[in-house]
CSV table of C-alpha atoms and ligand atoms in Angstrom, one decimal:
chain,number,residue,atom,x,y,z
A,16,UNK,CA,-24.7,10.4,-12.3
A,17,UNK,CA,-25.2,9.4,-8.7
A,18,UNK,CA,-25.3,5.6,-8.8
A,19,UNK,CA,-27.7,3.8,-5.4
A,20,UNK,CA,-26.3,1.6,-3.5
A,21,UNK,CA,-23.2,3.1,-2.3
A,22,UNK,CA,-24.2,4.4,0.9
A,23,UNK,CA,-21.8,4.0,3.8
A,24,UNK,CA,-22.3,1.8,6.7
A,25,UNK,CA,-22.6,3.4,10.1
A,26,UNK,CA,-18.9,2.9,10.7
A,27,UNK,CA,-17.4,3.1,7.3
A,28,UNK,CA,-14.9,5.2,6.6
A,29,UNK,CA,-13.7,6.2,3.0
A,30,UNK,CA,-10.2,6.1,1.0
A,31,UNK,CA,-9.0,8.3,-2.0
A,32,UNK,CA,-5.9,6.7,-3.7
A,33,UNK,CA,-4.5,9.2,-6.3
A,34,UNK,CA,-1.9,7.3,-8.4
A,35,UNK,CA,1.3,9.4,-9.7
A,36,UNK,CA,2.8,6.9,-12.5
A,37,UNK,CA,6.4,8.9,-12.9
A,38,UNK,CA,10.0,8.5,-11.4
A,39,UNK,CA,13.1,10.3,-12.2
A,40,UNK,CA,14.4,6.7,-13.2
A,41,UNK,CA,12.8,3.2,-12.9
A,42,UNK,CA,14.5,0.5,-10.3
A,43,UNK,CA,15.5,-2.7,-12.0
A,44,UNK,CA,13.2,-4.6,-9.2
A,45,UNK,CA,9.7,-2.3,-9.5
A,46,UNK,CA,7.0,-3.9,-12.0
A,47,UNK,CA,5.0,-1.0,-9.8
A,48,UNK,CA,2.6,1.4,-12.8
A,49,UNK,CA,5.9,3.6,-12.7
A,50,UNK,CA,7.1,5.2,-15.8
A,51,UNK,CA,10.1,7.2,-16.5
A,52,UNK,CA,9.0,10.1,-18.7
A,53,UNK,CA,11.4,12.8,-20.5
A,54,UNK,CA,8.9,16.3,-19.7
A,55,UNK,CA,5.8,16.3,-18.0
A,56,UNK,CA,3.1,19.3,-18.4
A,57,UNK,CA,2.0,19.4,-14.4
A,58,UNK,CA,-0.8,21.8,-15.2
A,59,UNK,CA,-2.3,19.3,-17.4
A,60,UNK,CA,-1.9,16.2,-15.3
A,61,UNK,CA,-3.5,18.4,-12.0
A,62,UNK,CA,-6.7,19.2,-14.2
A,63,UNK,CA,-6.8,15.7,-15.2
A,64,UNK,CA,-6.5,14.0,-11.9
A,65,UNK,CA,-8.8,16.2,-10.5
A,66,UNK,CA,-11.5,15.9,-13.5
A,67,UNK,CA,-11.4,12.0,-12.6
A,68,UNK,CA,-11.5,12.9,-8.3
A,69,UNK,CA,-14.7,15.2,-8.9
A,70,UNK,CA,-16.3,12.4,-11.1
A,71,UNK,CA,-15.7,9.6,-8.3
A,72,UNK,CA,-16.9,12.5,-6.0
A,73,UNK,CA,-20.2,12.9,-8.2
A,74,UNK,CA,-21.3,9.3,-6.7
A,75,UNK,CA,-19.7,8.8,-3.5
A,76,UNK,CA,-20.0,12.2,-2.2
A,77,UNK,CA,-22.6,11.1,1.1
A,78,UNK,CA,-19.3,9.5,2.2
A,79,UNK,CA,-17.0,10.6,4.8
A,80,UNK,CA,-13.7,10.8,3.5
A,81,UNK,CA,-10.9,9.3,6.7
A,82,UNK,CA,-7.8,9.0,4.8
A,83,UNK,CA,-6.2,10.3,1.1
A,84,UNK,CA,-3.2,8.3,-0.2
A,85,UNK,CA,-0.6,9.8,-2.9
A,86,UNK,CA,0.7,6.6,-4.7
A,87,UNK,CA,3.4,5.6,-7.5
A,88,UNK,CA,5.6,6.3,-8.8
A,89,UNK,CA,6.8,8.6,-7.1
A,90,UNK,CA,4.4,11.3,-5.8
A,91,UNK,CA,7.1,13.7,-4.4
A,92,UNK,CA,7.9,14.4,-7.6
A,93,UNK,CA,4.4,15.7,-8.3
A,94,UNK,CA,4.2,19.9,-8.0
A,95,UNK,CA,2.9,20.6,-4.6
A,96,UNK,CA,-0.2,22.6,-5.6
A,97,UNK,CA,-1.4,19.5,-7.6
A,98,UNK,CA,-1.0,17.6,-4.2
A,99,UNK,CA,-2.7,21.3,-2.8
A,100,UNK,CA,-5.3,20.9,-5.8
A,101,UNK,CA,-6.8,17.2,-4.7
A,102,UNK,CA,-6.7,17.8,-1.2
A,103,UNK,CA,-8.7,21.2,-1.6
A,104,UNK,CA,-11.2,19.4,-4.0
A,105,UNK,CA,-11.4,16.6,-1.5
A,106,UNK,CA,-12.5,19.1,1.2
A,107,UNK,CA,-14.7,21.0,-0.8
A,108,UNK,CA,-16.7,17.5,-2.6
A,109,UNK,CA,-16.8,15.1,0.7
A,110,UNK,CA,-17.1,15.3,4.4
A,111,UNK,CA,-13.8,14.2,5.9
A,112,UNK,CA,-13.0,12.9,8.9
A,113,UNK,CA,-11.6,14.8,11.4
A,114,UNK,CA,-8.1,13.1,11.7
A,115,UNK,CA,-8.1,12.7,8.2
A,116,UNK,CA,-4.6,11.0,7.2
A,117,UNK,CA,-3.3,12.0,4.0
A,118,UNK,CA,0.1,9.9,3.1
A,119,UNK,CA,2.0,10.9,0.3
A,120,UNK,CA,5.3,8.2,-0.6
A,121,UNK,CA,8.8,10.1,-1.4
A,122,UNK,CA,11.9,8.6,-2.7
A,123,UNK,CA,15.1,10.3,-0.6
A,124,UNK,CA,16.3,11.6,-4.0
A,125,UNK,CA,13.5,14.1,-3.4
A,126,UNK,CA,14.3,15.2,-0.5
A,127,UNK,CA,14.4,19.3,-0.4
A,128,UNK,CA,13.5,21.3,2.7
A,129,UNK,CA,11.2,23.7,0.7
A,130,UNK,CA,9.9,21.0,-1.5
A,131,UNK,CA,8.3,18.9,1.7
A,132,UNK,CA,7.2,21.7,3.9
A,133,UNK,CA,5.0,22.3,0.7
A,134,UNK,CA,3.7,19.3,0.7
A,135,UNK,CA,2.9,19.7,4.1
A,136,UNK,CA,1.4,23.0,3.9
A,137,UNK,CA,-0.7,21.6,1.4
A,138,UNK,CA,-2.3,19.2,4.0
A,139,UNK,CA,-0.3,16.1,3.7
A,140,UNK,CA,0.3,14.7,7.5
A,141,UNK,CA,2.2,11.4,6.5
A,142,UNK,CA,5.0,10.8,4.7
A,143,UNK,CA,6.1,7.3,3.4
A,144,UNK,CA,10.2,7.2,2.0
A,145,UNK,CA,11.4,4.7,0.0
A,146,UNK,CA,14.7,3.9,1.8
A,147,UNK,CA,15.4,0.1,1.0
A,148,UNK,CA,18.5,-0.4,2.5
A,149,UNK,CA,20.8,1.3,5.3
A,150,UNK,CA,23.6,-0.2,3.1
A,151,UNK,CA,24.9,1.7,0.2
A,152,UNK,CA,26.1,-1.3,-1.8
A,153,UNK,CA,22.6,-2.4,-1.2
A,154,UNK,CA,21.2,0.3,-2.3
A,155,UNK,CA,23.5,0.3,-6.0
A,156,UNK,CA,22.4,-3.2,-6.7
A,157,UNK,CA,18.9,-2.4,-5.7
A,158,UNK,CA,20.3,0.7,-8.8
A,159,UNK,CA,18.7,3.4,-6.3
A,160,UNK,CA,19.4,7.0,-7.2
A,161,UNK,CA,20.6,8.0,-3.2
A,162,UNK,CA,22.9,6.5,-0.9
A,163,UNK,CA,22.4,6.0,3.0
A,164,UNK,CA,23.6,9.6,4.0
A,165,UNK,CA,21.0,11.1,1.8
A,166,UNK,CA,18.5,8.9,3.1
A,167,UNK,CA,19.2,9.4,7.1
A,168,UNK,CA,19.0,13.1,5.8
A,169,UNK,CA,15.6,12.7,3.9
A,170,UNK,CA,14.2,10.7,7.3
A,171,UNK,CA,15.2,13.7,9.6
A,172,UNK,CA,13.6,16.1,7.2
A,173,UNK,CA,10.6,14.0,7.4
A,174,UNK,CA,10.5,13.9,11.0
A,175,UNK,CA,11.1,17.4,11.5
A,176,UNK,CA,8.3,18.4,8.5
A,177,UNK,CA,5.8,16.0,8.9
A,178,UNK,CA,3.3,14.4,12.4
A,179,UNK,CA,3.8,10.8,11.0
A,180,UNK,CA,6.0,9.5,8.5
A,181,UNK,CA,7.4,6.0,7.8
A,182,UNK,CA,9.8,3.8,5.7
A,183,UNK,CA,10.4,1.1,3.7
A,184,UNK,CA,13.2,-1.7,3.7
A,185,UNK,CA,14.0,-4.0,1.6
A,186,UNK,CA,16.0,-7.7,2.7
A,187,UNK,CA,16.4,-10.7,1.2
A,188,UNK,CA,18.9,-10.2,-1.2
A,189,UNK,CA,20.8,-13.2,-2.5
A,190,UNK,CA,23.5,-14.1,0.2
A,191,UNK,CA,22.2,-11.3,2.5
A,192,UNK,CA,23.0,-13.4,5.8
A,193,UNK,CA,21.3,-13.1,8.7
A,194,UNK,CA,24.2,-11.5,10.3
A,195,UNK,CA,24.5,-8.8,8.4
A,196,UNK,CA,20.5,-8.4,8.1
A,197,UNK,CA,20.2,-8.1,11.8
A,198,UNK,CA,22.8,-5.2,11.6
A,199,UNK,CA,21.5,-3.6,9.2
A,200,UNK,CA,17.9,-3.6,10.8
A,201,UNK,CA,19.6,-2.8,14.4
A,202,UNK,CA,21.4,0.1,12.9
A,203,UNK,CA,17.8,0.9,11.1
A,204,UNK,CA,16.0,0.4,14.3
A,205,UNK,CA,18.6,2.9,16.3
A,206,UNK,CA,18.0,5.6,13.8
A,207,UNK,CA,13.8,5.2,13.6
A,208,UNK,CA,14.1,5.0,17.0
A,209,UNK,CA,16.3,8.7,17.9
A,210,UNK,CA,13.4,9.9,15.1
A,211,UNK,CA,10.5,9.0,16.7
A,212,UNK,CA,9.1,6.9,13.5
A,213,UNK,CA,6.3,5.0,14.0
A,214,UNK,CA,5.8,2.8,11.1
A,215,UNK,CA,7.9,0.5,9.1
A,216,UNK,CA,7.5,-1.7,6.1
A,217,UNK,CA,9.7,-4.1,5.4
A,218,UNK,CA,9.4,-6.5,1.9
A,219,UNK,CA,11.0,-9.0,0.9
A,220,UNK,CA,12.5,-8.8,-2.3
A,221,UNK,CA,10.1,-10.6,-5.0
A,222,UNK,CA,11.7,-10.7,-8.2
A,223,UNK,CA,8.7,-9.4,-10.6
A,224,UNK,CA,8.1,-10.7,-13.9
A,225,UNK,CA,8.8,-8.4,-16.7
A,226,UNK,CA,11.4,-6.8,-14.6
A,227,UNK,CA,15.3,-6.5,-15.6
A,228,UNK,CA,16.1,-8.1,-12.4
A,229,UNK,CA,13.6,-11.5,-13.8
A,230,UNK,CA,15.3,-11.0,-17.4
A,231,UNK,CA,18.7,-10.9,-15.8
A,232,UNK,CA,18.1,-14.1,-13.4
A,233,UNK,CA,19.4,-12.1,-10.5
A,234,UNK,CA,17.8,-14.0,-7.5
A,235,UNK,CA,16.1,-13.5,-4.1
A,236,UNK,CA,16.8,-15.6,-0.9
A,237,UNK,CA,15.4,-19.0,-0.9
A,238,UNK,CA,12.5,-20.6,0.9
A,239,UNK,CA,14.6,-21.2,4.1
A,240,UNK,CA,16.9,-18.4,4.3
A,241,UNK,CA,13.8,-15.9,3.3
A,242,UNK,CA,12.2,-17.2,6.5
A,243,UNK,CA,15.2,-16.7,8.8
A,244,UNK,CA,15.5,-13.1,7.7
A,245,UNK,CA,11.4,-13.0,8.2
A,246,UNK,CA,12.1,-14.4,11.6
A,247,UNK,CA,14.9,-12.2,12.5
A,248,UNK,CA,12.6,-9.0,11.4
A,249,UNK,CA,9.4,-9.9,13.8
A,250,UNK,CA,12.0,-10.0,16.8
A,251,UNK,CA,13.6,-7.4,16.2
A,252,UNK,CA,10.7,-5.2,15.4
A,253,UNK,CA,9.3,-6.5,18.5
A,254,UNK,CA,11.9,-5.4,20.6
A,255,UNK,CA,11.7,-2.1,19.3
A,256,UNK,CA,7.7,-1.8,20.1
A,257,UNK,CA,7.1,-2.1,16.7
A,258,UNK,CA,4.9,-5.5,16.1
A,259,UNK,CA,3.4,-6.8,12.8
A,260,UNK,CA,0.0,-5.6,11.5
A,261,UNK,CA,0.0,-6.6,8.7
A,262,UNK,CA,2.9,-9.6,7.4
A,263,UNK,CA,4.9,-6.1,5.9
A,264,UNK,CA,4.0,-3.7,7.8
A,265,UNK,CA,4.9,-2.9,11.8
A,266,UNK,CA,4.0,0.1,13.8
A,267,UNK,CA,3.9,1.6,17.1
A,268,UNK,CA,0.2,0.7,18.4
A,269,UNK,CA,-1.9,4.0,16.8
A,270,UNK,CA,0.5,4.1,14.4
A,271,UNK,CA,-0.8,2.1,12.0
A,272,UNK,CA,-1.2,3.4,7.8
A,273,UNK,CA,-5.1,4.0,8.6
A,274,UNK,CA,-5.4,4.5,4.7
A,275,UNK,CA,-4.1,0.7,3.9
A,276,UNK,CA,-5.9,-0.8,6.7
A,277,UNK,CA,-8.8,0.4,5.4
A,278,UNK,CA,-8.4,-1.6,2.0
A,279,UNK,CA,-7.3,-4.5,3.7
A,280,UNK,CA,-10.0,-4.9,5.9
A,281,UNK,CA,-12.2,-4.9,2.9
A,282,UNK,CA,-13.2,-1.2,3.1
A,283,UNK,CA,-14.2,1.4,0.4
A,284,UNK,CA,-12.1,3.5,-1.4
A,285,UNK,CA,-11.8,5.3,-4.7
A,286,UNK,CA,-8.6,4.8,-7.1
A,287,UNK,CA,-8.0,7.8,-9.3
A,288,UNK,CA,-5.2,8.0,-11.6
A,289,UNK,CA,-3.7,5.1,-14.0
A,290,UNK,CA,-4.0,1.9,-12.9
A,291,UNK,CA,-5.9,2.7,-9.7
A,292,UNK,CA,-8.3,0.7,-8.8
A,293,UNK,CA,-11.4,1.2,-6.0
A,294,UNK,CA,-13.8,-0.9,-4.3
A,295,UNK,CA,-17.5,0.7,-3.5
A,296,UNK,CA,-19.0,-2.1,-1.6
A,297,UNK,CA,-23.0,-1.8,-0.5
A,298,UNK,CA,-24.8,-4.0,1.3
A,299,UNK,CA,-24.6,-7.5,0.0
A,300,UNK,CA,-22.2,-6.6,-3.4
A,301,UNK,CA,-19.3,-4.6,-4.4
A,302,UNK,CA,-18.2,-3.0,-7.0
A,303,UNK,CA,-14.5,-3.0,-8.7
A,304,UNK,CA,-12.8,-0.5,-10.7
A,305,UNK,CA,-10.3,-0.4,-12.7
A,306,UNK,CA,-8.8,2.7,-14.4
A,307,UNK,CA,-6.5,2.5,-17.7
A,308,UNK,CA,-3.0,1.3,-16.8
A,309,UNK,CA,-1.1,3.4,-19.4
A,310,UNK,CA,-0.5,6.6,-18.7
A,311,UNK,CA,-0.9,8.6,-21.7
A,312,UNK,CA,-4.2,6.7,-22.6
A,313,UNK,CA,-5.6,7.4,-19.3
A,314,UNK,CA,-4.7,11.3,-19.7
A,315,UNK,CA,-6.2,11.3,-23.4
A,316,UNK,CA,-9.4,9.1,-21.7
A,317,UNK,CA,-10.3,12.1,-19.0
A,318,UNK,CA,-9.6,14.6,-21.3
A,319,UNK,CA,-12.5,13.4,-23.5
A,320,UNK,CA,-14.8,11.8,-21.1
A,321,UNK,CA,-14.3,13.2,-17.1
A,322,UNK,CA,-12.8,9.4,-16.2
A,323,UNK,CA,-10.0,6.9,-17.5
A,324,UNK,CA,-12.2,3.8,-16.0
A,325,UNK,CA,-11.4,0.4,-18.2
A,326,UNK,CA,-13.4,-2.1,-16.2
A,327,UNK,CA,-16.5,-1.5,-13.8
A,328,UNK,CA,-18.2,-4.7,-12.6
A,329,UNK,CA,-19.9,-6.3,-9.1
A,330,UNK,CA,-17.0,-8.8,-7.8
A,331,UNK,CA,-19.1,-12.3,-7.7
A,332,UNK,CA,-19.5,-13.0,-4.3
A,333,UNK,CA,-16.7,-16.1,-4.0
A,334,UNK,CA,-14.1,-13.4,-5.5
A,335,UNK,CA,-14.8,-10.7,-3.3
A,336,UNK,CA,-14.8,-13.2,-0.3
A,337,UNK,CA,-11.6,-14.4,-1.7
A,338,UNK,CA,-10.0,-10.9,-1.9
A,339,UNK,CA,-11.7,-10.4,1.9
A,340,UNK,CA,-9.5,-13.6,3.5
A,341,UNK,CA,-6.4,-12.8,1.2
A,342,UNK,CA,-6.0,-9.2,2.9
A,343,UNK,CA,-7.7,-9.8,6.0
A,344,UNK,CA,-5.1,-13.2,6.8
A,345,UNK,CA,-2.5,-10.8,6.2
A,346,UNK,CA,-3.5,-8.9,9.1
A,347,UNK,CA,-3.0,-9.4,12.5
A,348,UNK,CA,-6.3,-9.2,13.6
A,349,UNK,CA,-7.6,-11.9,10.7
A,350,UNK,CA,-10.9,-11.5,9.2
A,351,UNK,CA,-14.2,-11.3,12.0
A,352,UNK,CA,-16.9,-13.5,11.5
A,353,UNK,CA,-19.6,-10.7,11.2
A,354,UNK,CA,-17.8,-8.1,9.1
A,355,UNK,CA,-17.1,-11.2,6.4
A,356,UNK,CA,-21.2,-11.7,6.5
A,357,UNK,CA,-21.9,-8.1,6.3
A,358,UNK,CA,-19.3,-7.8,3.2
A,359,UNK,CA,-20.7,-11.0,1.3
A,360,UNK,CA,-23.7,-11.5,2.6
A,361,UNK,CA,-23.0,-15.2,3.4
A,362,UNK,CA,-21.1,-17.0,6.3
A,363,UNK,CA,-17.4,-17.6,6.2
A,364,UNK,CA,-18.5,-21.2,6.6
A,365,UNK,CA,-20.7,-21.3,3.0
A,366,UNK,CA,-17.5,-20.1,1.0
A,367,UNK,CA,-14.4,-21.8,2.6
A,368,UNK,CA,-13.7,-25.4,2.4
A,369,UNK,CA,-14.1,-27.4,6.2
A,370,UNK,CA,-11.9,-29.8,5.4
A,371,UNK,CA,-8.8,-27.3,4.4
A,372,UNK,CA,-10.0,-25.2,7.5
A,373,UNK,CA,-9.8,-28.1,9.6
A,374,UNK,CA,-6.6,-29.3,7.9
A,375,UNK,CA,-5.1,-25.4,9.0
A,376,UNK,CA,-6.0,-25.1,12.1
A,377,UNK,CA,-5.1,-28.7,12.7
A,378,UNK,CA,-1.8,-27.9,11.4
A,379,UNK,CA,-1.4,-24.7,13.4
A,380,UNK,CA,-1.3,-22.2,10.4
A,381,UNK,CA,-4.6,-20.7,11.1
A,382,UNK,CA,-6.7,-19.9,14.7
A,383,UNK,CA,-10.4,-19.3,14.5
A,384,UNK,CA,-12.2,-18.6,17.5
A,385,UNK,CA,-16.0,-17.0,18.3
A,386,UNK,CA,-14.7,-14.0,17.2
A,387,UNK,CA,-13.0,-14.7,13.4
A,388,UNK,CA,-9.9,-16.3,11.6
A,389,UNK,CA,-6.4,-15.6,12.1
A,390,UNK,CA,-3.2,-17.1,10.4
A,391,UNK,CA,-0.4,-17.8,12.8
A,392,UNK,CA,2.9,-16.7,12.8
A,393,UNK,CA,3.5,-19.7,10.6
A,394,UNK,CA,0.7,-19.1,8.9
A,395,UNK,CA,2.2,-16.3,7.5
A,396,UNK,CA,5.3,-18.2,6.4
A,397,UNK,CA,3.0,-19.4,3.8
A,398,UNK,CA,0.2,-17.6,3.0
A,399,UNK,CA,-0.2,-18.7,-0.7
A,400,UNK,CA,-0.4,-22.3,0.8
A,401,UNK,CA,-3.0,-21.4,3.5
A,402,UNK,CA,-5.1,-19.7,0.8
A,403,UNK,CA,-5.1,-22.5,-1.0
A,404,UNK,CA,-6.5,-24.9,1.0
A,405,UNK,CA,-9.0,-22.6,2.7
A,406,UNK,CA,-10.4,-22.1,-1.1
A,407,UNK,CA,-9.8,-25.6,-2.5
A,408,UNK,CA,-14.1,-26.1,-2.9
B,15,LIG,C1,6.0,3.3,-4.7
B,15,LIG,S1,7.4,2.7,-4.0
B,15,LIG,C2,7.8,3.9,-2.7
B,15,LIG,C3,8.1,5.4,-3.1
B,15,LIG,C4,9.2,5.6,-4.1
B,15,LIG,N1,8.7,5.3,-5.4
B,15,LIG,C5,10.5,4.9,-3.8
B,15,LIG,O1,10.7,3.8,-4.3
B,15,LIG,O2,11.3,5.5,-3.1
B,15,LIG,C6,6.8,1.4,-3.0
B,15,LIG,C7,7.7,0.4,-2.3
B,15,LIG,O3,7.5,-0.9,-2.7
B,15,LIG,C8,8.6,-1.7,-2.5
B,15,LIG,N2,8.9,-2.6,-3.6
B,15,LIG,C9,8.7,-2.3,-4.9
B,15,LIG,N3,9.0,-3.4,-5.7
B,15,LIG,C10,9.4,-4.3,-4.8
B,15,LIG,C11,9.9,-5.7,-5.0
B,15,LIG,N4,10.0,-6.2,-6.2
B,15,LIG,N5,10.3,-6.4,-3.9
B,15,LIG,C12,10.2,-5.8,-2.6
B,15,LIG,N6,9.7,-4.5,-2.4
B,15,LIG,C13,9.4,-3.8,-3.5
B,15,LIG,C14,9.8,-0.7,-2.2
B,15,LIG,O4,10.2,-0.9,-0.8
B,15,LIG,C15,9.2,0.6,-2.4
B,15,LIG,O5,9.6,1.6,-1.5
B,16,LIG,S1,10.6,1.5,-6.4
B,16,LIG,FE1,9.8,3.5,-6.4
B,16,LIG,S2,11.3,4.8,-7.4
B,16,LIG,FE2,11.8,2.8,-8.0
B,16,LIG,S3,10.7,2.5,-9.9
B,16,LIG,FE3,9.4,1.7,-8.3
B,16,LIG,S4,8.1,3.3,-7.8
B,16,LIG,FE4,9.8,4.2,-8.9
């Protein structure tokens, strides 16, 4: 049933994030929804994640549709047609845009000639690779399923198959020294560079609760050394015309994940699959939803009722503003004064606290001018912090 209120702003576009939960084995870091499952029945997981994509479709279809992101897990692992499947169905239920982005993420061990220019032919024009380290002991302890030859050759595929693609590093790894960073990352930059990549995320390692890395005590780099690998990364990436846009992420200007930034700037989007989750904001509210996290009871869920939705509910306006400044400081460009009204329907100034935004800027972590707030490059060093004290009423 069409549900009022969701009609798009004038200059709003719209996101579809279709979540594939599987990988061929699970890495001893990820607390991502990624499980590691012994058969999978394709045919039934396509008519499942497209019964739940036509049901999102049923309300937002006066939408424009600008990008389509294929999530995990590890989506190259899905059959092509189902990738073929949504992006038909996405055609056929919602306007789209007509540089519509559609990312799908790959892990190198995926990596087949055939099996991408599929994906392509199916519409996807982005790919993402998980390549986490240009080191192959790196890559063992990070227990990765591909070594550094097979993911050079998985990049050039990309770049020969794909318009856009992109890929993710991983550093600080306990006793991962600067030096050898900065090597890694130079010999990384060389190879993006004789690719033509135009994106790059690069994470530090967080080691996740519930993870074997958390059970095992392994550790990350601390506090200081985290932040002169950070360091080393923003000059580096610099250099190589690839600034920050967001505290991960760094791209050639144009570049940019258009899907992502979408989200981050507080944008709608609709989350199918399990775990997905969506924002539909309207004038003066939005709404969150949350689909069922385990697989097998989200499949069972939209085989007997069109959707595997858990939790539906209008975000109270100092949560969603909360959610607005923790993406937006993450971004470059900060969060503008006017689109932070337009989303809550209250000034910046009614939900922050003046004295912590004094005590930010004062201290140099945060810059707000006529247009909006910004963190600083320090800022960034400590985000949580910021957040913190921007919120503390
Ligand atoms: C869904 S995966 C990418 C595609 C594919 N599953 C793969 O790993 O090749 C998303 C990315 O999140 C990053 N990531 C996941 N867990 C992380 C952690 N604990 N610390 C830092 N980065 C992490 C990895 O760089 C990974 O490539
Ligand atoms: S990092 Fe990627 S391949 Fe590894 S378990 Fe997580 S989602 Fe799967």
């Amino acid at each position: 049933m069409p549900v009022s209120g969701n009609n798009p702003g004038p200059d709003e576009g719209f996101g579809v994030y279709i979540h594939w939960p599987f990988c061929a084995s699970k890495c001893p870091y990820c607390d991502f929804n990624s499980h590691v499952w012994d058969s999978i029945d394709h045919r039934r997981w396509r008519t499942a994640l497209l019964s739940e994509l036509n049901h999102f479709a049923l309300e937002t279809s006066a939408r424009t549709v600008t990008s389509v992101f294929f999530g995990g897990g590890t989506p190259s692992l899905m059959a092509p047609e189902t990738a073929a499947a949504l992006i038909d169905a996405v055609g056929n239920r919602w306007d789209t845009a007509g540089d519509l982005e559609i990312t799908l993420e790959a892990n190198p061990s995926t990596a087949e000639a055939g099996w991408f220019r599929a994906f392509r032919d199916a519409g996807v024009n982005r790919l993402s690779i998980g390549v986490q380290s240009f080191r192959d002991e790196n890559l063992s302890f990070l227990g990765r399923g591909h070594s550094v030859a097979e993911a050079r050759d998985a990049l050039a595929l990309a770049a020969d198959v794909f318009p856009r693609f992109s890929f993710d590093l991983i550093h600080g790894l306990a006793g991962q020294s600067p030096e050898d960073w900065g090597r890694e990352l130079d010999e990384a930059l060389e190879y993006a560079k004789s690719l033509g990549a135009g994106h790059l995320s690069l994470y530090q390692l967080t080691i996740e609760p519930g993870t074997p890395f958390h059970r095992d005590g392994v550790e990350a780099a601390g506090g200081d050394e985290g932040a002169r690998l950070y360091a080393i990364t923003q000059e580096k990436l610099i250099e190589a015309g690839l600034p920050a846009y967001e505290i991960s992420n760094h791209a050639r200007p144009g570049s940019e994940c258009r899907h992502n930034l979408q989200i981050w700037r507080g944008g709608a989007y609709a989350g199918v699959g399990p775990g997905a989750h969506g924002r539909l904001p309207a004038p003066r509210r939005t709404e969150a939803l949350y689909q069922i996290h385990d697989p097998g009871r989200w499949l069972a869920a939209v085989e007997s009722k069109g959707h595997g939705t858990a939790k539906r509910r209008a975000l109270p306006r100092r949560a969603r503003a909360e959610e607005l400044l923790m993406t937006g400081l993450r971004l470059i460009e900060g969060v503008g004064w006017a689109r932070f009204q337009s989303l809550t329907g209250r000034g910046i100034e009614d939900l922050i606290d003046g004295d912590g935004l004094k005590r930010m800027t004062g201290g140099g972590f945060v810059e707000a001018d006529d247009r909006g707030l910004r963190a600083t490059a320090s800022g960034w060093l400590c985000l949580n912090e910021v957040l913190r004290h921007l919120l503390a009423s």
